[in-house]
Short mmCIF file of C-alpha atoms in Angstrom, two decimals:
data_model
loop_
_atom_site.label_atom_id
_atom_site.label_comp_id
_atom_site.label_asym_id
_atom_site.label_seq_id
_atom_site.Cartn_x
_atom_site.Cartn_y
_atom_site.Cartn_z
CA ILE L 296 103.11 41.05 58.87
CA VAL L 297 102.19 41.73 55.22
CA PHE L 298 101.03 38.39 54.87
CA GLY L 299 99.36 38.57 58.99
CA ARG L 300 100.54 35.31 59.62
CA GLY L 301 101.45 34.16 62.92
CA PHE L 302 103.11 36.94 65.71
CA GLY L 303 103.07 39.11 62.68
CA ALA L 304 99.20 39.16 62.53
CA VAL L 305 99.57 40.69 66.25
CA LEU L 306 101.84 43.01 65.11
CA GLY L 307 99.98 44.55 61.68
CA GLN L 308 97.13 45.77 64.16
CA GLY L 309 99.95 48.20 65.23
CA ALA L 310 101.87 48.19 68.86
CA TYR L 311 98.69 49.79 70.67
CA ARG L 312 96.75 46.70 69.85
CA ALA L 313 99.55 44.48 69.90
CA ALA L 314 100.37 45.59 73.48
CA GLN L 315 96.75 44.53 74.71
CA GLN L 316 97.22 41.26 72.84
CA ILE L 317 100.65 41.18 74.31
CA GLY L 318 99.75 42.03 77.90
CA ARG L 319 102.53 41.85 80.96
CA GLY L 320 102.80 45.65 80.94
CA THR L 321 103.86 46.09 77.24
CA LEU L 322 100.90 48.76 76.89
CA GLU L 323 102.58 50.91 79.57
CA LEU L 324 105.42 50.72 77.13
CA VAL L 325 104.08 52.12 74.24
CA ALA L 326 104.42 56.09 73.05
CA HIS L 327 101.41 57.06 71.49
CA VAL L 328 98.64 58.94 71.11
CA LYS L 329 95.08 58.05 70.05
CA LYS L 330 96.80 54.68 69.48
CA GLN L 331 99.12 55.84 66.69
CA GLU L 332 102.55 55.36 67.24
CA VAL L 333 104.67 58.49 68.12
CA PRO L 334 107.28 59.04 65.25
CA LEU L 335 111.52 59.09 65.48
CA HIS L 336 110.84 63.28 66.69
CA ASP L 337 111.51 62.86 70.66
CA PRO L 338 109.78 66.24 71.55
CA ARG L 339 111.70 66.83 75.47
CA ILE L 340 114.39 68.55 73.63
CA LYS L 341 111.49 70.82 71.62
CA HIS L 342 108.41 70.50 74.30
CA ALA L 343 105.81 72.30 71.78
CA LEU L 344 106.19 69.41 69.76
CA ASP L 345 104.71 67.33 72.68
CA LEU L 346 101.97 69.71 72.68
CA GLY L 347 101.29 68.88 69.02
CA TYR L 348 101.43 65.46 68.99
CA ALA L 349 98.60 65.33 72.34
CA MET L 350 95.77 67.41 70.34
CA SER L 351 96.57 66.46 66.93
CA PRO L 352 92.84 65.34 65.87
CA ASN L 353 94.59 61.70 63.68
CA GLY L 354 97.38 60.85 66.62
CA ALA L 355 100.89 61.29 67.00
CA ASP L 356 101.98 63.14 64.31
CA HIS L 357 104.93 65.17 63.08
CA MET L 358 104.32 66.57 60.26
CA HIS L 359 101.34 69.13 60.83
CA ASN L 360 103.29 69.86 63.84
CA ILE L 361 105.47 72.41 65.87
CA HIS L 362 109.46 72.13 66.12
CA ASP L 363 110.84 73.90 68.19
CA PRO L 364 114.30 75.33 67.10
CA GLY L 365 113.00 76.67 64.22
CA PHE L 366 110.98 79.75 66.26
CA THR L 367 114.48 80.58 68.18
CA THR L 368 115.41 83.58 66.62
CA PRO L 369 114.71 86.20 65.15
CA ALA L 370 115.40 84.94 61.31
CA GLY L 371 113.90 81.75 62.76
CA VAL L 372 109.61 83.42 63.30
CA ALA L 373 110.08 86.69 60.64
CA GLY L 374 108.05 84.17 58.81
CA MET L 375 105.65 84.26 60.78
CA ALA L 376 104.92 88.51 61.18
CA ASN L 377 101.51 88.22 59.17
CA PHE L 378 100.21 85.51 61.28
CA GLY L 379 100.96 87.90 64.27
CA ILE L 380 103.44 85.68 65.65
CA ARG L 381 107.23 87.48 65.88
CA GLN L 382 108.39 86.78 69.44
CA PRO L 383 111.47 83.66 69.22
CA LEU L 384 111.13 81.56 72.49
CA PRO L 385 113.09 79.03 73.77
CA VAL L 386 112.81 74.96 73.25
CA THR L 387 111.53 74.33 76.52
CA ASP L 388 108.92 76.89 76.71
CA LEU L 389 105.35 76.11 76.71
CA SER L 390 103.89 79.59 78.36
CA PRO L 391 100.56 81.03 76.37
CA ALA L 392 103.03 82.73 74.32
CA LYS L 393 104.79 79.66 72.32
CA VAL L 394 100.90 77.42 72.46
CA LEU L 395 99.96 80.30 70.75
CA VAL L 396 102.73 80.21 68.07
CA ALA L 397 102.47 76.74 67.55
CA THR L 398 97.75 76.66 67.38
CA ARG L 399 98.97 78.73 64.18
CA TYR L 400 101.89 77.37 62.77
CA ILE L 401 100.41 73.80 63.00
CA SER L 402 96.82 75.29 62.09
CA LEU L 403 99.13 76.51 58.49
CA ARG L 404 101.24 73.37 58.36
CA VAL L 405 97.16 71.65 57.71
CA LEU L 406 96.85 73.59 54.88
CA GLN L 407 99.92 72.63 53.34
CA ASN L 408 99.24 68.87 53.74
CA CYS L 409 95.91 69.34 52.19
CA LEU L 410 97.09 71.14 49.75
CA GLY L 411 99.33 68.19 49.14
CA GLU L 412 102.87 70.39 48.96
CA CYS L 413 105.80 68.85 50.34
CA MET L 414 106.39 69.79 53.80
CA PHE L 415 110.13 71.00 52.41
CA MET L 416 109.81 73.58 49.98
CA THR L 417 112.04 76.33 51.07
CA HIS L 418 109.35 79.66 49.89
CA SER L 419 107.53 81.78 52.01
CA TRP L 420 103.89 81.57 53.04
CA ASN L 421 103.22 84.85 52.09
CA ALA L 422 103.73 82.62 48.38
CA HIS L 423 101.66 80.00 50.25
CA ARG L 424 99.20 82.52 50.15
CA ASP L 425 100.10 83.59 46.11
CA VAL L 426 99.55 79.97 44.38
CA ILE L 427 96.46 79.78 46.51
CA ALA L 428 95.07 82.64 44.90
CA ALA L 429 96.54 82.02 41.31
CA ALA L 430 94.80 78.70 41.35
CA THR L 431 91.76 79.14 42.67
CA GLY L 432 91.14 83.00 41.37
CA TRP L 433 90.72 83.66 45.29
CA ASP L 434 92.04 86.93 46.68
CA PHE L 435 93.44 84.68 49.69
CA SER L 436 94.03 86.81 52.73
CA HIS L 437 96.42 85.25 55.46
CA LEU L 438 94.07 85.50 57.88
CA GLU L 439 91.65 82.80 55.60
CA MET L 440 95.01 80.45 55.51
CA LEU L 441 94.80 80.32 59.00
CA GLU L 442 90.56 79.88 59.35
CA ALA L 443 91.04 77.08 56.79
CA GLY L 444 93.43 74.77 58.41
CA GLU L 445 91.81 75.89 61.30
CA ARG L 446 88.43 74.64 59.54
CA ILE L 447 89.56 71.25 58.58
CA GLN L 448 90.61 71.05 61.43
CA ALA L 449 87.05 71.43 63.20
CA MET L 450 86.41 68.98 61.07
CA ALA L 451 88.85 66.02 61.76
CA ARG L 452 87.54 66.49 65.54
CA VAL L 453 83.71 66.84 64.90
CA PHE L 454 84.83 63.48 62.90
CA ASN L 455 86.61 62.49 66.59
CA GLN L 456 83.35 62.72 68.73
CA ARG L 457 81.17 60.62 66.67
CA ALA L 458 83.63 57.43 66.75
CA GLY L 459 83.68 58.23 70.45
CA LEU L 460 86.75 60.09 71.14
CA SER L 461 86.33 62.67 73.76
CA GLY L 462 89.34 65.90 75.42
CA ALA L 463 90.17 62.36 77.53
CA ASP L 464 92.37 61.37 74.27
CA ASP L 465 94.34 64.55 74.35
CA VAL L 466 97.01 63.14 76.21
CA ALA L 467 100.74 62.89 75.48
CA PRO L 468 102.34 59.53 76.10
CA PRO L 469 104.14 60.01 79.78
CA VAL L 470 107.47 59.13 78.27
CA PHE L 471 108.11 62.16 77.15
CA SER L 472 107.58 63.34 81.26
CA GLN L 473 110.42 61.09 82.03
CA PRO L 474 114.07 61.97 81.91
CA THR L 475 116.22 60.97 79.05
CA PRO L 476 118.26 58.55 80.97
CA ALA L 477 121.86 58.87 78.76
CA GLY L 478 123.42 60.89 76.62
CA PRO L 479 123.75 64.66 75.45
CA ASN L 480 120.80 65.14 76.33
CA ALA L 481 120.23 63.05 80.04
CA GLY L 482 118.19 64.72 82.64
CA VAL L 483 115.81 66.38 79.94
CA ALA L 484 112.37 65.89 79.91
CA VAL L 485 108.91 67.92 79.49
CA PRO L 486 107.71 68.99 83.04
CA ALA L 487 104.33 67.94 82.85
CA GLU L 488 103.30 70.87 85.42
CA ALA L 489 104.04 72.79 82.44
CA LEU L 490 102.19 70.40 80.56
CA ALA L 491 98.64 69.91 81.46
CA PRO L 492 98.10 73.85 81.21
CA ALA L 493 99.18 74.06 77.91
CA LEU L 494 96.94 71.39 76.79
CA ASP L 495 94.20 73.50 78.55
CA THR L 496 95.03 76.77 76.75
CA TYR L 497 95.72 75.44 73.52
CA ALA L 498 92.28 73.48 73.72
CA ASP L 499 90.95 76.91 74.51
CA LEU L 500 92.67 79.28 71.70
CA MET L 501 91.38 76.59 69.37
CA GLY L 502 87.49 77.12 70.51
CA TRP L 503 88.14 73.26 71.75
CA ASP L 504 85.49 72.00 74.17
CA ARG L 505 88.21 70.88 76.71
CA GLU L 506 85.40 67.67 78.08
CA THR L 507 84.06 66.56 74.52
CA GLY L 508 87.04 67.68 72.36
CA ALA L 509 85.53 68.89 69.71
CA PRO L 510 84.97 72.84 68.95
CA HIS L 511 82.65 74.74 70.61
CA THR L 512 79.01 75.59 68.48
CA TRP L 513 80.19 79.52 68.08
CA LYS L 514 83.43 78.26 66.80
CA LEU L 515 81.71 76.43 64.86
CA HIS L 516 79.34 79.50 63.07
CA GLN L 517 83.04 81.56 63.42
CA LEU L 518 84.53 78.69 60.98
CA GLY L 519 81.43 78.84 58.62
CA LEU L 520 80.80 75.23 60.16
CA GLY L 521 77.29 75.77 61.81
CA TRP L 522 75.68 73.38 60.35
CA LEU L 523 77.58 71.19 61.68
CA ALA L 524 76.62 72.17 65.29
#
């Protein structure tokens, strides 16, 4: 694969493009979002993760994503209180309340990615804000933390639109709506009928057009990105 020799040249293009060349039904077996392979984490046991996979501008990603088990207890959601999140929710919840948690937490994770921080830092979001303020000299608020994460995603979405992607590419791999065949979670799946409206709600909360996948003009202006309109 590294040297692009023989069949390695095919595999080196990634699972999606390799399956296109191999044919024989293999494309249906590839778990991907926007042609990026899904990582280790299976959303059939944490449903909002599937939502995050589908809505990520750069394809399936578990780093700027939500992992539902962290939000099932009062202690788990306590760190999000300053961002308006106080209600614990089950791992299989895909209600508008869970989608709101996902949009806000993912925006914070996107910001953390761009700060170059390790995802396993144990300090609170309040400490994150203090670090940013200390490093930049800005009086950085919780609202501005969210807006920064949203602004980054909005720019990525505009880039995607220019590159030919649309809302039709915000799709979760169908395999996760198929029940796990065996093991301790046998029979568990992400209900497609619950995921579909959750995807729409996610786009609406973020101010993204469902058809184009790009931010609405009003959203760009709200984020100080009117020049991108």
